[in-house]
Coordinates of C-alpha atoms in Angstrom, one line a residue:
M1 CA 85.3 105.2 141.8
M2 CA 83.1 104.5 138.8
K3 CA 84.6 104.2 135.3
V4 CA 85.4 107.5 133.7
D5 CA 84.2 108.4 130.2
L6 CA 87.4 108.6 128.1
K7 CA 85.7 111.1 125.8
K8 CA 85.3 113.5 128.7
I9 CA 89.0 113.1 129.6
V10 CA 89.9 113.9 125.9
E11 CA 87.6 116.9 125.9
G12 CA 89.1 118.1 129.2
I13 CA 92.6 118.0 127.6
E14 CA 91.4 119.7 124.4
F15 CA 89.5 122.6 126.1
Q16 CA 92.3 123.8 128.3
G17 CA 93.9 127.1 127.5
D18 CA 96.9 129.0 128.6
E19 CA 95.0 130.3 131.6
S20 CA 93.0 127.3 132.5
Q21 CA 93.5 123.7 133.7
S22 CA 91.2 120.7 133.6
Y23 CA 90.9 118.2 136.5
L24 CA 89.2 114.9 137.2
K25 CA 87.1 115.0 140.3
I26 CA 87.8 111.6 141.8
S27 CA 84.7 111.3 144.0
S28 CA 82.3 111.9 141.0
G29 CA 84.3 111.0 137.9
E30 CA 83.4 114.5 136.6
V31 CA 85.9 116.5 134.5
V32 CA 86.0 120.1 135.5
L33 CA 87.8 123.1 134.0
F34 CA 89.0 126.0 136.2
A35 CA 90.1 129.3 134.8
D36 CA 93.1 130.8 136.7
E37 CA 91.1 133.9 137.2
A38 CA 88.3 132.0 139.0
I39 CA 90.9 130.3 141.2
A40 CA 92.4 133.7 142.1
A41 CA 89.0 135.2 142.8
A42 CA 88.1 132.1 145.0
K43 CA 91.2 132.7 147.1
S44 CA 90.3 136.3 147.7
D45 CA 87.5 137.7 150.0
E46 CA 85.9 139.3 147.0
D47 CA 82.2 140.1 147.2
L48 CA 80.5 137.7 144.8
S49 CA 77.3 139.6 144.4
V50 CA 79.0 142.1 142.1
H51 CA 79.6 139.4 139.5
A52 CA 77.3 137.7 136.9
E53 CA 75.7 134.5 138.0
W54 CA 77.8 132.2 135.8
Y55 CA 81.0 133.8 137.2
R56 CA 79.7 133.4 140.8
E57 CA 79.1 129.7 140.1
A58 CA 82.7 129.4 138.7
I59 CA 84.1 131.0 141.9
V60 CA 82.0 128.7 144.1
Q61 CA 83.2 125.7 142.2
A62 CA 86.8 127.0 142.4
R63 CA 86.4 127.4 146.2
E64 CA 85.2 123.8 146.5
F65 CA 88.3 122.8 144.5
I66 CA 90.6 124.8 146.8
N67 CA 89.1 123.3 149.9
N68 CA 89.2 119.7 148.5
E69 CA 92.3 119.6 146.3
D70 CA 93.0 116.0 147.2
D71 CA 89.7 115.1 145.4
Y72 CA 91.1 116.4 142.1
I73 CA 93.8 115.1 139.7
P74 CA 95.1 117.5 137.0
L75 CA 94.6 116.2 133.5
P76 CA 97.6 116.3 131.1
S77 CA 98.1 119.9 130.0
K78 CA 97.7 120.9 126.3
Y79 CA 101.5 121.0 126.2
E80 CA 101.7 117.3 127.0
F81 CA 100.0 116.7 123.7
H82 CA 102.7 117.3 121.1
E83 CA 100.5 118.1 118.1
Y84 CA 103.5 118.9 115.8
S85 CA 104.9 115.4 116.5
V86 CA 101.5 113.9 115.8
M87 CA 101.4 115.8 112.5
E88 CA 104.8 114.4 111.5
E89 CA 103.7 110.8 112.5
F90 CA 100.5 111.2 110.5
I91 CA 102.3 112.5 107.4
L92 CA 104.9 109.6 107.6
S93 CA 102.0 107.1 107.8
L94 CA 100.6 108.3 104.4
P95 CA 101.0 105.7 101.6
I96 CA 101.4 108.3 98.8
E97 CA 104.9 109.7 98.5
E98 CA 103.8 113.0 96.9
Q99 CA 101.5 113.7 99.8
R100 CA 104.1 112.8 102.3
D101 CA 106.8 115.0 100.7
E102 CA 104.6 118.1 100.2
L103 CA 103.0 117.9 103.7
L104 CA 106.5 117.5 105.3
S105 CA 107.7 120.6 103.5
L106 CA 104.6 122.5 104.6
I107 CA 105.2 121.9 108.3
K108 CA 108.6 123.6 108.4
G109 CA 108.9 127.0 110.1
K110 CA 106.5 129.6 111.2
G111 CA 102.8 129.1 110.2
A112 CA 103.2 125.3 110.0
F113 CA 99.8 124.5 111.3
A114 CA 98.0 126.8 108.9
R115 CA 100.0 125.5 105.9
F116 CA 99.4 121.9 107.1
K117 CA 95.6 122.5 107.2
H118 CA 95.7 123.9 103.6
G119 CA 97.7 120.9 102.5
L120 CA 95.1 118.6 104.1
E121 CA 92.4 120.3 102.1
R122 CA 94.3 120.0 98.9
F123 CA 94.7 116.3 99.3
L124 CA 91.3 115.8 100.9
L125 CA 92.8 114.4 104.0
Q126 CA 91.1 116.5 106.7
E127 CA 88.8 113.6 108.0
K128 CA 91.7 111.2 108.0
W129 CA 93.9 113.7 109.9
Y130 CA 91.2 114.4 112.6
Q131 CA 90.7 110.7 113.1
Y132 CA 94.4 110.2 113.5
R133 CA 94.7 113.2 115.9
D134 CA 91.7 111.9 117.9
Q135 CA 93.3 108.5 118.3
A136 CA 96.6 110.2 119.5
L137 CA 94.6 112.2 122.1
A138 CA 92.8 109.1 123.2
A139 CA 96.1 107.3 123.6
L140 CA 97.4 110.2 125.8
A141 CA 94.2 110.1 127.9
K142 CA 94.4 106.2 128.3
G143 CA 98.0 106.4 129.4
W144 CA 97.1 109.2 131.9
C145 CA 94.2 107.0 133.3
R146 CA 96.5 104.0 133.6
D147 CA 99.2 106.1 135.3
N148 CA 96.7 107.4 137.8
G149 CA 94.8 104.1 138.4
I150 CA 91.7 105.4 136.8
E151 CA 89.3 102.9 135.1
F152 CA 87.8 104.2 131.8
Q153 CA 85.2 103.2 129.3

């Protein structure tokens, strides 16, 4: 297999939702996302002609997946990326005590993510946060690649 683009793995992890899962297609190195609904439709004998073209294509892809599941490896789910822990690590890495203390207090309880983002804006740390978060996602993707014997670039 060719080397897989690590950015594509990261995007595949990020774009998943509660009702979708991303996979690496081993034979091509392509990252694909399947909605649970498309998988369910692919398993049925449903008449595809009643659907929009984009949905028909999704069902055809899902059928190819079902028929060749051994050619696909599931990417880490969005739940394997513990963003709250990454937020804590980011905050603790900040050199200014005032920022650390305030941001740590903001991430307690319900609404933590929204309050955290407002705190980032207040301290002008948005760019630094997204770089840190991207590095953490890349580390997860690299670990997944190594665990699955996938070469990446």
